CSV table of C-alpha atoms and ligand atoms in Angstrom, one decimal:
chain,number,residue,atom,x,y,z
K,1,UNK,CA,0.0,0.0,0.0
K,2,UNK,CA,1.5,3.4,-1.1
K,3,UNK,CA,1.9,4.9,2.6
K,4,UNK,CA,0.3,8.8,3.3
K,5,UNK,CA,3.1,11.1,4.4
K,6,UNK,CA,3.3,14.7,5.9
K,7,UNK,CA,5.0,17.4,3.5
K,8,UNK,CA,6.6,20.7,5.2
K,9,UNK,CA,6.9,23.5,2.8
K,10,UNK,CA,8.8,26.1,4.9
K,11,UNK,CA,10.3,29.5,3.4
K,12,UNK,CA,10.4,32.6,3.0
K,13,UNK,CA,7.8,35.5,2.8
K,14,UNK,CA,6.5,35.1,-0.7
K,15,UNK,CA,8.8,32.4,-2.1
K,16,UNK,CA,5.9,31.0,-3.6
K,17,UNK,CA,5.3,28.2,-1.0
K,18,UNK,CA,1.5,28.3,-1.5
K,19,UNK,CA,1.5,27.7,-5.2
K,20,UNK,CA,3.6,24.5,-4.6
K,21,UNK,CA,2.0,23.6,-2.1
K,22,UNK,CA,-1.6,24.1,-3.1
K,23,UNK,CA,-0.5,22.4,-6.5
K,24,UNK,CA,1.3,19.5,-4.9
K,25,UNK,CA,-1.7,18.7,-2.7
K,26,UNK,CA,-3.6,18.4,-6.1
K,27,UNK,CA,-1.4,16.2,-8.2
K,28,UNK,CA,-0.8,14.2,-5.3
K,29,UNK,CA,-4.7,14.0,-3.9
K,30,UNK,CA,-3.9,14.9,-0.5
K,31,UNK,CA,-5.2,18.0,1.7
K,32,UNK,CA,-3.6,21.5,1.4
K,33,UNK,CA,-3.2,23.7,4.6
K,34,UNK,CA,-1.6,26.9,4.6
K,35,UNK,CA,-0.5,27.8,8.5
K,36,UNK,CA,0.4,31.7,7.1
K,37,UNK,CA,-4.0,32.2,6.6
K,38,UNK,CA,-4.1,31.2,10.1
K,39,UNK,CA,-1.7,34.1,11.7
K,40,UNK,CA,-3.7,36.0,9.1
K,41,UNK,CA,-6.9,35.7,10.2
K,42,UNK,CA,-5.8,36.3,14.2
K,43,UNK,CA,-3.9,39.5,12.7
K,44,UNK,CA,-7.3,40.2,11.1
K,45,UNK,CA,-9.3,39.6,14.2
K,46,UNK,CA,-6.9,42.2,16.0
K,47,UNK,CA,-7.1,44.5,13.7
K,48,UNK,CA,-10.5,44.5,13.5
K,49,UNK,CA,-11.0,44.5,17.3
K,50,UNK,CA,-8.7,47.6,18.0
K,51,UNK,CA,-5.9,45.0,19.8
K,52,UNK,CA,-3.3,47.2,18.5
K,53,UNK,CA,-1.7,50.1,20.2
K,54,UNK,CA,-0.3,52.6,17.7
K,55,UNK,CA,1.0,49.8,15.4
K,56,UNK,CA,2.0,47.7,17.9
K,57,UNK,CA,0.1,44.4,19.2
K,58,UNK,CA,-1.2,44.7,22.2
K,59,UNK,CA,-0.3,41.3,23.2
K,60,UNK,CA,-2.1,40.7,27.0
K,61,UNK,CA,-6.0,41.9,25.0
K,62,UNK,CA,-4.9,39.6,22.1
K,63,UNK,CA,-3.7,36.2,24.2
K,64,UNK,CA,-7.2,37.1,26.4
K,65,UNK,CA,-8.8,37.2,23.0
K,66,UNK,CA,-7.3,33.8,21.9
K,67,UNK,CA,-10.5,31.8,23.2
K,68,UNK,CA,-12.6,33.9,20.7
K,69,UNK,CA,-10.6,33.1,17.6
K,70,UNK,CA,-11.8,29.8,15.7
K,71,UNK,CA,-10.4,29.0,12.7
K,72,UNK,CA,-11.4,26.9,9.9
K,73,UNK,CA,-10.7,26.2,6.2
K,74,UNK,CA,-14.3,25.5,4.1
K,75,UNK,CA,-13.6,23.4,1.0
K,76,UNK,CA,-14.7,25.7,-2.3
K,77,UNK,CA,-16.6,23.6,-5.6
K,78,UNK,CA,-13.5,24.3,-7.2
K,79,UNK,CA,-11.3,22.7,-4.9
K,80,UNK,CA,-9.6,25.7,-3.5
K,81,UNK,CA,-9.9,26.4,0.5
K,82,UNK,CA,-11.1,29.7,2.1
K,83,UNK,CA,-10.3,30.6,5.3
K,84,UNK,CA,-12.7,30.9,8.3
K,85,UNK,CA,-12.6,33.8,10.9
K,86,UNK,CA,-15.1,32.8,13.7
K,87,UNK,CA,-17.5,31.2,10.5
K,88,UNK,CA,-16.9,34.2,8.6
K,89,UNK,CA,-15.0,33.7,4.9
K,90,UNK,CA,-12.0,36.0,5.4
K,91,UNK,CA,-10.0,34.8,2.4
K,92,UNK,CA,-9.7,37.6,0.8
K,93,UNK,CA,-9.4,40.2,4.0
K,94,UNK,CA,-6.8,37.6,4.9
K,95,UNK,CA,-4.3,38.9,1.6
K,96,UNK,CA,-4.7,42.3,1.9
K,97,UNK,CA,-1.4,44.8,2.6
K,98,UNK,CA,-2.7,46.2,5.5
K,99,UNK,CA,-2.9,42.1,7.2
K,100,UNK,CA,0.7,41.8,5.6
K,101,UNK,CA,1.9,44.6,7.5
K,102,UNK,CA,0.6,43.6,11.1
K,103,UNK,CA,0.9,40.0,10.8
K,104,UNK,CA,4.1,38.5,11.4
K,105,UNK,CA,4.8,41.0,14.9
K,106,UNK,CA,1.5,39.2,15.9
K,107,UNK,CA,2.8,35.6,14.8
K,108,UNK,CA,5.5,36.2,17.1
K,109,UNK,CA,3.5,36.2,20.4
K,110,UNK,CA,4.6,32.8,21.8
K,111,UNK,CA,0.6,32.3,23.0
K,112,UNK,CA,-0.3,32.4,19.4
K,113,UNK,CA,1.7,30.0,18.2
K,114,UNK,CA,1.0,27.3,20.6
K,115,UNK,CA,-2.7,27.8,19.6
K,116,UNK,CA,-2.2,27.8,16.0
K,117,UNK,CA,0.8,25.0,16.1
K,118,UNK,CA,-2.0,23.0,18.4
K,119,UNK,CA,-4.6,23.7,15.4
K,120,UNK,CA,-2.1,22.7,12.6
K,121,UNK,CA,-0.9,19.3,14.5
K,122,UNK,CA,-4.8,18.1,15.0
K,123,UNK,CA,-5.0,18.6,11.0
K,124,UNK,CA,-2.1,16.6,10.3
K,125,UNK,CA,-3.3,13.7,13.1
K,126,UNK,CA,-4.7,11.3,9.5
K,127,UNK,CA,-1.4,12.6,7.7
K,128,UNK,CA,-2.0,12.8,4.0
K,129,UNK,CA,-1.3,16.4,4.3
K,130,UNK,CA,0.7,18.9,3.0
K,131,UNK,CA,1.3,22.4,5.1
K,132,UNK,CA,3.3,25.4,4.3
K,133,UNK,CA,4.9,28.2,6.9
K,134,UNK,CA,7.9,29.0,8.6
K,135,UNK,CA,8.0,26.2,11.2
K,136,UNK,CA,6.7,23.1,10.0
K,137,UNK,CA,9.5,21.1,9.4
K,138,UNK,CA,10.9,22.1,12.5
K,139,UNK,CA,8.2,22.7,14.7
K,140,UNK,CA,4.8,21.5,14.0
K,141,UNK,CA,6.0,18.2,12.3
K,142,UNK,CA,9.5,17.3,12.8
K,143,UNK,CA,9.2,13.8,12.5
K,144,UNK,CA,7.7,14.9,8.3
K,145,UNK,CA,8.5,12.6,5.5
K,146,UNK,CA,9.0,15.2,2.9
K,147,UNK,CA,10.3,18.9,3.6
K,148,UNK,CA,11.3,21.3,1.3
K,149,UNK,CA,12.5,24.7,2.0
K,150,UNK,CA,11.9,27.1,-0.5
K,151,UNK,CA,13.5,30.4,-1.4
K,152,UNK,CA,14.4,33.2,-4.0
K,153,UNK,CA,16.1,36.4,-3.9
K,154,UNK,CA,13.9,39.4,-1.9
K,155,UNK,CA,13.4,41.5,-4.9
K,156,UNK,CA,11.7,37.9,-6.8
K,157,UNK,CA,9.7,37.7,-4.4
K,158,UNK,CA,8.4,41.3,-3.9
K,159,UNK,CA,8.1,41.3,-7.7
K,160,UNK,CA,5.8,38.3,-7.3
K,161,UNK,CA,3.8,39.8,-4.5
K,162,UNK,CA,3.4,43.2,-6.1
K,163,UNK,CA,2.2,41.6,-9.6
K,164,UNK,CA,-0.4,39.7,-7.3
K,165,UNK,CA,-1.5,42.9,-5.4
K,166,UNK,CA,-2.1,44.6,-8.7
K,167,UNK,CA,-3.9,42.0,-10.1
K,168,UNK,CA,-6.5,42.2,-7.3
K,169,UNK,CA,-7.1,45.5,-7.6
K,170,UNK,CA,-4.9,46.5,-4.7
K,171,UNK,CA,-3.0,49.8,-5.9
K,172,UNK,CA,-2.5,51.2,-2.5
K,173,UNK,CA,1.3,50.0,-2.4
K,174,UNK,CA,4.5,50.7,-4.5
K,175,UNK,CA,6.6,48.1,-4.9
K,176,UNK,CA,9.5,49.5,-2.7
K,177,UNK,CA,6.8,49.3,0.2
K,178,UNK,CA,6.1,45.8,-0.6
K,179,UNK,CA,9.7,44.8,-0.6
K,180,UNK,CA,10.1,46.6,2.7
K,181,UNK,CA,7.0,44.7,3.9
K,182,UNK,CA,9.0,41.2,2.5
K,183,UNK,CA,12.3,42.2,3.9
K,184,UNK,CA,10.8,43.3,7.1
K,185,UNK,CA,8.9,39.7,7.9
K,186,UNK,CA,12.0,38.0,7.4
K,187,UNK,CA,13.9,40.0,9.9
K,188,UNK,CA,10.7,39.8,12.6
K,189,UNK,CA,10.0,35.4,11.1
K,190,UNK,CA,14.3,34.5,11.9
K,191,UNK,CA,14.9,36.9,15.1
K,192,UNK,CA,11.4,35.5,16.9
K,193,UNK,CA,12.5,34.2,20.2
K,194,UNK,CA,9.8,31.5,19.7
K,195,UNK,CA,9.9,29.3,16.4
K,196,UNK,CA,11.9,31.4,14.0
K,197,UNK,CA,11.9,30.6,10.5
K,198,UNK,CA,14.8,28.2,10.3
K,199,UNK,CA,15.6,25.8,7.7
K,200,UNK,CA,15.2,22.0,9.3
K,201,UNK,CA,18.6,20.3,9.1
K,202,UNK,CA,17.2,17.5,6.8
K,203,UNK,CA,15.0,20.0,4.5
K,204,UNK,CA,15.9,20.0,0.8
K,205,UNK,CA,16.2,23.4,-0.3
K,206,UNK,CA,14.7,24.6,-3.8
K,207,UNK,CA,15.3,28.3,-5.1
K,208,UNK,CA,12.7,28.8,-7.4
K,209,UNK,CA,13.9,31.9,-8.9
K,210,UNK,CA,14.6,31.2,-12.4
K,211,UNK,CA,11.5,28.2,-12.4
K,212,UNK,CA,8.4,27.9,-14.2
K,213,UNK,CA,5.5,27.0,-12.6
K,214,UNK,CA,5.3,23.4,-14.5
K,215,UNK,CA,9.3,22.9,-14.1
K,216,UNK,CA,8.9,23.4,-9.9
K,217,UNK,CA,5.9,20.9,-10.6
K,218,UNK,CA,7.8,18.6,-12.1
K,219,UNK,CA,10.6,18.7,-9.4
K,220,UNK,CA,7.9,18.4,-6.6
K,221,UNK,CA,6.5,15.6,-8.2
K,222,UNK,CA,9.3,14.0,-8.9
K,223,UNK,CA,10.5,14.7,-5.1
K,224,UNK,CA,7.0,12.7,-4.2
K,225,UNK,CA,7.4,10.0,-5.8
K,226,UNK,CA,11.4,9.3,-4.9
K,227,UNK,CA,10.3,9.6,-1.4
K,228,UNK,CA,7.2,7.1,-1.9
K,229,UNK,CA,10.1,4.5,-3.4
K,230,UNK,CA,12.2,5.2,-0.8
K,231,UNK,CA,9.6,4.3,1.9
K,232,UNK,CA,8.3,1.6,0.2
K,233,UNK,CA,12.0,0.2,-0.1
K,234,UNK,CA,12.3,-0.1,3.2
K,235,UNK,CA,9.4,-1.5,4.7
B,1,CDP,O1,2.2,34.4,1.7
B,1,CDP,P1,3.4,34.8,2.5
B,1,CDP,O2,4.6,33.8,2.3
B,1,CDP,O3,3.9,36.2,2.3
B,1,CDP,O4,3.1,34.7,4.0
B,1,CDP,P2,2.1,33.7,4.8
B,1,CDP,O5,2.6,32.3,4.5
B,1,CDP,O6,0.7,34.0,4.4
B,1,CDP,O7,2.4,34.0,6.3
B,1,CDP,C1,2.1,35.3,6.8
B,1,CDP,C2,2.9,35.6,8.1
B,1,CDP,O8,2.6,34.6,9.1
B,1,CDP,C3,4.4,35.4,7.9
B,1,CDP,O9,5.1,36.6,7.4
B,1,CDP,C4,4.9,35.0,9.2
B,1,CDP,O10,5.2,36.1,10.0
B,1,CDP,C5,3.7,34.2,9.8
B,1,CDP,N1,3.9,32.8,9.8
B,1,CDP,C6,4.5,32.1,10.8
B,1,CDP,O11,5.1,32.8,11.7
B,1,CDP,N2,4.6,30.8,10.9
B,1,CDP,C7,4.0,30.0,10.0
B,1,CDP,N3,4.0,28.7,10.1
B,1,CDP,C8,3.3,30.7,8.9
B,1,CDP,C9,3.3,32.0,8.8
């Protein structure tokens, strides 16, 4: 029987984690969760409960809040997943600039993450699974099968996030800001005191800077299936 594995996509902000993620999940029929929505959505709540002071969280009034935040991901007809903010779809709210900007100080408060790593190991319980973050090959699910760490150079990235803002509509941002916003997360994601983003020992890096979409496809699928052998092997 082909055994079901866990697969930790960790990486930078923006490195295109989601896309490989989301479209390994496909290919390989297994569920997608993206861990980033979820310190999105308790940004969102915090922003949208005044638990900031000037732009700073205010961390005691969000870790009292944490009881109130439920998250969940709702499976869409066209196989994509929405994120849930206390039943509300929040998808979209989730991506905006201004959840960029306040997100990653908030994914630093140690309370947070137990609550969200709790969530994201619960999900993971049947395996079959493939997550993306910071933290998940070290972290959430240490003991994964299969974990890539992704990256590519700051201004790739911003260039990638920028394109993406524009496409939705969202002009509020030059693309200096937005590399700020990228180079800024990865300072505040590798100096957190509490699960920085650090690339597991036995992760197998990709830079996807010079890939296509269907070339980093066919690498992850190719990844897959050498890992399948390899367990199979050696049962
Ligand atoms: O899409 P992008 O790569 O820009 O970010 P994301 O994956 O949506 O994550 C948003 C933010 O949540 C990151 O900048 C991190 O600060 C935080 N995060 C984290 O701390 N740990 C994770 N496992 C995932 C995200």
């Amino acid at each position: 029987m082909i055994p079901n594995i866990i697969i930790a996509i960790d990486g930078f902000s923006s490195s295109g984690k989601s896309t490989m993620a989301r479209q390994l999940a496909k290919t390989v029929g297994y569920r997608y969760v993206d861990s980033g929505a979820m310190y999105r959505a308790v940004a969102l709540y915090a922003l949208k409960n005044n638990l900031f002071i000037d732009s700073t969280p205010d961390v005691d009034a969000i870790v009292a809040s944490l009881p109130d935040i439920k998250i969940d991901f709702k499976l869409m007809p066209d196989g994509s997943q929405h994120t849930l903010l206390n039943g509300q779809d929040v998808e979209n709210e989730i991506r905006s600039f201004g959840v960029s900007n306040a997100v990653s100080p908030v994914a630093a408060i140690p309370e947070v993450r137990h609550a969200m790593v709790a969530l994201q190991q619960a999900l993971g319980k049947q395996k079959g699974i493939v997550m993306d973050g910071r933290d998940i090959g070290t972290t959430v699910f240490p003991d994964a099968e299969l974990k890539l760490f992704v990256n590519a150079t700051a201004e790739n990235r911003a260039k990638r996030r920028f394109k993406e803002l524009q496409e939705k509509g969202d002009n509020h941002s030059t693309f200096e800001q937005v590399l700020e916003n990228v180079l800024s997360r990865d300072h505040i994601d590798m100096t957190r005191s509490e699960s920085p983003l650090r690339r597991a020992d036995d992760a197998i890096d990709i830079d996807n800077s010079n890939m296509t979409i269907d070339e980093q496809n066919s690498l992850l699928l190719e990844l897959f299936n050498n890992k399948i052998k390899e367990l199979t092997a050696t049962k």
